[in-house]
mmCIF file of C-alpha atoms in Angstrom:
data_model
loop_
_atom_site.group_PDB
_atom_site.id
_atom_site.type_symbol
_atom_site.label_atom_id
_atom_site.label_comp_id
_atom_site.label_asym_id
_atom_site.label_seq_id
_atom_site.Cartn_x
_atom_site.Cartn_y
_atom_site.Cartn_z
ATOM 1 C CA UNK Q 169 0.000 0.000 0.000
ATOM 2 C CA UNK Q 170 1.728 3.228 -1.327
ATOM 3 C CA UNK Q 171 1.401 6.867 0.623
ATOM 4 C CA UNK Q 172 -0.131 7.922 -2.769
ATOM 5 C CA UNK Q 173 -2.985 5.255 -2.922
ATOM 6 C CA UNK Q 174 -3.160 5.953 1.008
ATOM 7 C CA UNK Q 175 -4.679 9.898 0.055
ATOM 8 C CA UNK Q 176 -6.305 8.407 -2.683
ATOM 9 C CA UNK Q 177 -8.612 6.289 -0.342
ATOM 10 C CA UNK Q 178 -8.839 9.239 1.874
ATOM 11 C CA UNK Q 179 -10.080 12.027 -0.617
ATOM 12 C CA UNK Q 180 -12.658 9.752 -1.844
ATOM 13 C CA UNK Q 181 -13.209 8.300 1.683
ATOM 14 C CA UNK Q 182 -13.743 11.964 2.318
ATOM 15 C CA UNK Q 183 -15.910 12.578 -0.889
ATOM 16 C CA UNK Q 184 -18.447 9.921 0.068
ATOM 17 C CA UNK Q 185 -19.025 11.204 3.382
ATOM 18 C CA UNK Q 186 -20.061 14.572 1.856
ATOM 19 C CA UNK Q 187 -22.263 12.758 -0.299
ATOM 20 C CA UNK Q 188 -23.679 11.029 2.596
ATOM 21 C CA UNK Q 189 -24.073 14.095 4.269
ATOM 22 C CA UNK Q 190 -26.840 14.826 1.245
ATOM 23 C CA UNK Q 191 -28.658 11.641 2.233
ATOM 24 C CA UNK Q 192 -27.015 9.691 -0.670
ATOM 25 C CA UNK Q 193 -27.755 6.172 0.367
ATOM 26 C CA UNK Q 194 -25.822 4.854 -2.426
ATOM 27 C CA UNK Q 195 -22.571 6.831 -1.217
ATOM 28 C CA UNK Q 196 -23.479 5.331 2.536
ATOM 29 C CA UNK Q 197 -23.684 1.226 1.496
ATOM 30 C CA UNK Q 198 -20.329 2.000 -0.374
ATOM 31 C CA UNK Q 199 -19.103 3.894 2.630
ATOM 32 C CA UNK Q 200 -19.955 0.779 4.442
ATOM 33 C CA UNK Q 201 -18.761 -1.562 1.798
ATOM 34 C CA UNK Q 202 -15.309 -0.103 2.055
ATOM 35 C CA UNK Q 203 -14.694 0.433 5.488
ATOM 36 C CA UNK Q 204 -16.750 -1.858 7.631
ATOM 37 C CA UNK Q 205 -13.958 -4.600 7.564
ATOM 38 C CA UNK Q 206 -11.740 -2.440 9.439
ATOM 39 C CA UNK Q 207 -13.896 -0.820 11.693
ATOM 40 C CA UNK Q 208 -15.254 -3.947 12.693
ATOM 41 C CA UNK Q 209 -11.469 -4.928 13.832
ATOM 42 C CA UNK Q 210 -11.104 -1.985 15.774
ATOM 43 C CA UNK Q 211 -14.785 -3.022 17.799
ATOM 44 C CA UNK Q 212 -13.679 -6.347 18.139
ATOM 45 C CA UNK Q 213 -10.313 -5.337 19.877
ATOM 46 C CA UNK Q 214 -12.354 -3.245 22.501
ATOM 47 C CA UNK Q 215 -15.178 -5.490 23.191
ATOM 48 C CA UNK Q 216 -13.390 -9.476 22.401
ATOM 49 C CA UNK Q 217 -17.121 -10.228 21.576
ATOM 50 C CA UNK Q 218 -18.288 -10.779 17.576
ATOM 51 C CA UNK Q 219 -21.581 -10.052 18.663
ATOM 52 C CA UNK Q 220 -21.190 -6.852 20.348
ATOM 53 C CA UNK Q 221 -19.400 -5.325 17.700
ATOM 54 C CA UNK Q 222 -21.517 -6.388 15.189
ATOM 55 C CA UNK Q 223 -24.105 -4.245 17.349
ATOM 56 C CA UNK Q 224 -21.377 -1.315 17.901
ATOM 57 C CA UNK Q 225 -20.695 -1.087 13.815
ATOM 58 C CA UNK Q 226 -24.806 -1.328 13.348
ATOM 59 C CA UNK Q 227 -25.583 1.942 16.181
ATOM 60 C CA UNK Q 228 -22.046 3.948 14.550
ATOM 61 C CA UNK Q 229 -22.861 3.647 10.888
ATOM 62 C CA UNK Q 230 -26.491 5.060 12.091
ATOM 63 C CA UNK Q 231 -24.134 7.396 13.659
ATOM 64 C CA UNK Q 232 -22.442 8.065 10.379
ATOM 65 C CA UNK Q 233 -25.522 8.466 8.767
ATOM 66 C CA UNK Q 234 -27.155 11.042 10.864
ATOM 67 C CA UNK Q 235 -23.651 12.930 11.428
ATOM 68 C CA UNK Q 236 -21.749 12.835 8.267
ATOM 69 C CA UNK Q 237 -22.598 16.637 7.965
ATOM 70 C CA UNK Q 238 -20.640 17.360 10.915
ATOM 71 C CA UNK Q 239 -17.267 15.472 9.345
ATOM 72 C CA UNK Q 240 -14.531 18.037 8.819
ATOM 73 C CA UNK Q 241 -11.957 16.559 5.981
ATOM 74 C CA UNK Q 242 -9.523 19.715 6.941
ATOM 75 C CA UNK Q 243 -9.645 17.907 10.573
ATOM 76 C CA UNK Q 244 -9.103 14.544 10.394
ATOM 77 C CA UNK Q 245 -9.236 11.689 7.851
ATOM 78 C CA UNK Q 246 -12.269 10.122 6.922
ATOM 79 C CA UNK Q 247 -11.046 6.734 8.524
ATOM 80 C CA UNK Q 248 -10.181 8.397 11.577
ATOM 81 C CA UNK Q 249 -13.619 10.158 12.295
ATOM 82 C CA UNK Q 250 -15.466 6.836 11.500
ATOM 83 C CA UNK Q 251 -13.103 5.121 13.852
ATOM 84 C CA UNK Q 252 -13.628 7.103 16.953
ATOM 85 C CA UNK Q 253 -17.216 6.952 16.555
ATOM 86 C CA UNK Q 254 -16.987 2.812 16.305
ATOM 87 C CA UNK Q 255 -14.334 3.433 18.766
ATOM 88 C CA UNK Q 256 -16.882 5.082 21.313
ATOM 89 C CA UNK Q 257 -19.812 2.677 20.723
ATOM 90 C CA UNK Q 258 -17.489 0.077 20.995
ATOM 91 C CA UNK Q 259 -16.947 1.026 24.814
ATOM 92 C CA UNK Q 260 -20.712 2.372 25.305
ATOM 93 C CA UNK Q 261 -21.524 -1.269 24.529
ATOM 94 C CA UNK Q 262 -19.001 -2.536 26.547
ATOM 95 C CA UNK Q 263 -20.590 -0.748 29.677
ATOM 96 C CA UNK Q 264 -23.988 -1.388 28.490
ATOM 97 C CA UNK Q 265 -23.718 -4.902 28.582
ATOM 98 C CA UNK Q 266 -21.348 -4.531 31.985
ATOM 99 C CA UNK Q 267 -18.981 -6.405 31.567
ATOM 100 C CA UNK Q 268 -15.410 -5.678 32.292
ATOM 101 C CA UNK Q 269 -13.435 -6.574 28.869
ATOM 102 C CA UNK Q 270 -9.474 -6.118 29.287
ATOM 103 C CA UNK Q 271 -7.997 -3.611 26.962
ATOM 104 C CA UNK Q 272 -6.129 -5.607 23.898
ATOM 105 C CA UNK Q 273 -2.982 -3.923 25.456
ATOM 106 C CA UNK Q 274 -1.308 -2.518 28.871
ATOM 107 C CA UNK Q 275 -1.337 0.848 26.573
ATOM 108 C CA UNK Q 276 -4.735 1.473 25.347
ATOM 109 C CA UNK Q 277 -6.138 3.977 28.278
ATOM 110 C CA UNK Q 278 -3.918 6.483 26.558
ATOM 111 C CA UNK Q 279 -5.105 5.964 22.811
ATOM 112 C CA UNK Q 280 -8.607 6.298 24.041
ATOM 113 C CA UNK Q 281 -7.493 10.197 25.177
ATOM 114 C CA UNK Q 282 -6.190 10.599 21.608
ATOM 115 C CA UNK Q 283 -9.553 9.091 19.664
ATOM 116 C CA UNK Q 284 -12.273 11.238 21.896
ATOM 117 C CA UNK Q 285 -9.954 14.379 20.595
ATOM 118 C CA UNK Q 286 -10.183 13.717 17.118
ATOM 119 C CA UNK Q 287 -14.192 12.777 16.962
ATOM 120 C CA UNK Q 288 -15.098 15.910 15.906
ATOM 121 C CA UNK Q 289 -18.645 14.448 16.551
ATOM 122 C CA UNK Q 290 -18.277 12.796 20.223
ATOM 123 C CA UNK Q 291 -20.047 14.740 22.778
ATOM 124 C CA UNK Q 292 -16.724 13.945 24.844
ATOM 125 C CA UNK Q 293 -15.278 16.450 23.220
ATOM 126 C CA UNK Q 294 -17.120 19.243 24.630
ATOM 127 C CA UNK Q 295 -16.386 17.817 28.109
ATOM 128 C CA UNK Q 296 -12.229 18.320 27.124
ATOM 129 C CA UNK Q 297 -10.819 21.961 28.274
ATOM 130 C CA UNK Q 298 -8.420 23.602 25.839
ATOM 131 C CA UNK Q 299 -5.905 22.132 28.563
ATOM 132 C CA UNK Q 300 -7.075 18.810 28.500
ATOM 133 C CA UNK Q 301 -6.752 18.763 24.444
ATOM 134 C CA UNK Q 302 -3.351 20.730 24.279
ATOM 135 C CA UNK Q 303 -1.903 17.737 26.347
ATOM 136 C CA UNK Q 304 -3.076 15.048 24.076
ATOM 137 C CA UNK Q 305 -1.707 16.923 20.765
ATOM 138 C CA UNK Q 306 1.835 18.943 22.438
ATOM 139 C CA UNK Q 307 2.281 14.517 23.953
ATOM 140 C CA UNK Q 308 1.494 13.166 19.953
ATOM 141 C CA UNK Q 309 4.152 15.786 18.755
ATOM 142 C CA UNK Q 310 6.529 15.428 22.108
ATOM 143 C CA UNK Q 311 7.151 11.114 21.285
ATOM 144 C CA UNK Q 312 9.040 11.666 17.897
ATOM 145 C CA UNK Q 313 7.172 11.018 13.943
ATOM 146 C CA UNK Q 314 8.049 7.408 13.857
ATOM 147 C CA UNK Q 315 5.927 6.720 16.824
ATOM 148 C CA UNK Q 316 3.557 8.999 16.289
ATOM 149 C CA UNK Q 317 3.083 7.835 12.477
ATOM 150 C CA UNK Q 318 2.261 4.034 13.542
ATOM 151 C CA UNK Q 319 0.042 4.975 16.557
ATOM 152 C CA UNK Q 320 -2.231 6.789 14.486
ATOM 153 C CA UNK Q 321 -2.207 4.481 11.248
ATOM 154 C CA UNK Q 322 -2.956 1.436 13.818
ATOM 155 C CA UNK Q 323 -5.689 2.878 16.831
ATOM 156 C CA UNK Q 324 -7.042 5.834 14.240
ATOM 157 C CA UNK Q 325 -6.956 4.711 10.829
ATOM 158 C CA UNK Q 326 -6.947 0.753 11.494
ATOM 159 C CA UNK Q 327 -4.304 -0.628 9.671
ATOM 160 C CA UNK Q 328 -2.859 -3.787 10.614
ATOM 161 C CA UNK Q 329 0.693 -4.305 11.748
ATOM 162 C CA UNK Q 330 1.348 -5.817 7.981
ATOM 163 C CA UNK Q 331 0.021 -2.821 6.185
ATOM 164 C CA UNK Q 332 1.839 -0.149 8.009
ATOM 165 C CA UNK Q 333 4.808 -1.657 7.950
ATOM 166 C CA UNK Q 334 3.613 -2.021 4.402
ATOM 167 C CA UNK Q 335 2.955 1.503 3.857
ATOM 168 C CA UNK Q 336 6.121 2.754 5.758
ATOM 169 C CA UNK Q 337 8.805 -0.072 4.032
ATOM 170 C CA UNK Q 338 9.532 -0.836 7.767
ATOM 171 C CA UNK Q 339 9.868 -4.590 9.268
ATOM 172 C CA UNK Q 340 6.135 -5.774 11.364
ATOM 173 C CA UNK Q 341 8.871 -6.267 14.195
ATOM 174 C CA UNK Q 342 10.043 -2.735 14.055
ATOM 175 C CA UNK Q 343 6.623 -1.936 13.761
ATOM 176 C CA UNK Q 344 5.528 -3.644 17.041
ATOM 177 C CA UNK Q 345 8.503 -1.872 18.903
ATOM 178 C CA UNK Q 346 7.610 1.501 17.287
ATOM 179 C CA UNK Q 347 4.411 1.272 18.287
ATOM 180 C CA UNK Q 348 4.758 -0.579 22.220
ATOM 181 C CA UNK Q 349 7.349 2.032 23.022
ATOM 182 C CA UNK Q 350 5.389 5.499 21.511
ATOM 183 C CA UNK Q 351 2.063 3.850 23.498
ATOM 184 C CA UNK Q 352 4.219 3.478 26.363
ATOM 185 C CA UNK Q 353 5.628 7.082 26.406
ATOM 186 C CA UNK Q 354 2.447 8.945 25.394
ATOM 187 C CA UNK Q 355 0.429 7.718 28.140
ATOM 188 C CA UNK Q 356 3.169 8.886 31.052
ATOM 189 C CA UNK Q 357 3.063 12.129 29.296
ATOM 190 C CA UNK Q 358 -0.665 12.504 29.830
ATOM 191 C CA UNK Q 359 -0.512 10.942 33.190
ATOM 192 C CA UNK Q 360 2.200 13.496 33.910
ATOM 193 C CA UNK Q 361 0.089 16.150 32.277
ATOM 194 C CA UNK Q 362 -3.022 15.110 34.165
ATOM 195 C CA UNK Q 363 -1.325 14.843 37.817
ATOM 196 C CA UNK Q 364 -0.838 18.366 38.222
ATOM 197 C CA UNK Q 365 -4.265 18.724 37.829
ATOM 198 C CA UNK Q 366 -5.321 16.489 40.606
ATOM 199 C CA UNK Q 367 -3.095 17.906 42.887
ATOM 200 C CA UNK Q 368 -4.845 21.231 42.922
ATOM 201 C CA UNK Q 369 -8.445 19.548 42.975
#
């Protein structure tokens, strides 16, 4: 998979959702067609359960649907919108069916800060101070472009180990590392962001 094909997916990604935004049901089952594969492995890493993230990808792409007017292509990639919002129902499901499901790795407390920032459509959002958001962008930028680059092609964008290493003509072991050791240091920045905070509380 080639950075150029990688934009190409993205634009047009990014051109359906505008269609869908206009009620174009046709745009919406290719939408789904295209992307539901993925999106259903990002579910199935939160909630370990086939079922409940066949019910997740069911209540986000009704999500998608009734929201794809609010999808900012100057903001974020199409992929990564779609994926916080499976993302998000993914854990409301989770806590729904309550149930405690162990996170798919030591690390993933900290992604979950960096997806409710870029769902420019989760309500979490509006919950997040300018502080709060400033942390999780200055600790993306603050762990170097090689971890940074993997974190967000695997948690945001959903690629597999094999197609970012792929994409980025790296070995999947290299891959692993990059993206075990940029987890590891992004959450203790946010954790050493956020303890200041409690301190004063």
């Amino acid at each position: 998979m080639s950075k150029d094909n990688t934009s190409k997916d993205s634009a047009y990604l990014a051109a359906l959702l505008g269609r869908v935004s206009l009620s174009d049901q046709q745009a919406f089952r290719e939408t789904y067609e295209l992307t539901s594969a993925k999106l259903f492995a990002i579910s199935l890493r939160i909630t370990k359960q086939a079922r409940l993230s066949e019910e997740a990808l069911q209540e986000g792409f009704v999500k998608i649907w009734e929201n794809a007017r609010y999808y900012d292509p100057d903001k974020s990639q199409a992929m990564t919108w779609m994926g916080a919002i499976i993302r998000n129902k993914s854990i409301d499901i989770v806590r729904k069916n309550a149930r405690h499901v162990e996170s798919h790795d030591e690390y993933d407390d900290g992604v979950a800060d960096i997806e409710t920032v870029y769902d420019n459509d989760n309500p979490e959002v509006l919950a997040l101070n300018d502080d709060q958001m400033a942390s999780v962008h200055d600790c993306l930028a603050s762990i170097g472009d090689n971890y940074r680059d993997v974190i967000l092609l695997a948690y945001l964008e959903g690629y597999t180990h094999q197609e970012i290493a792929e994409q980025i003509q790296q070995p999947i072991g290299t891959i692993k590392t990059w993206l075990h050791r940029g987890i590891k240091h992004l959450r203790a920045c946010l954790q050493k962001r956020e303890k200041p905070s409690r301190d004063k509380r």
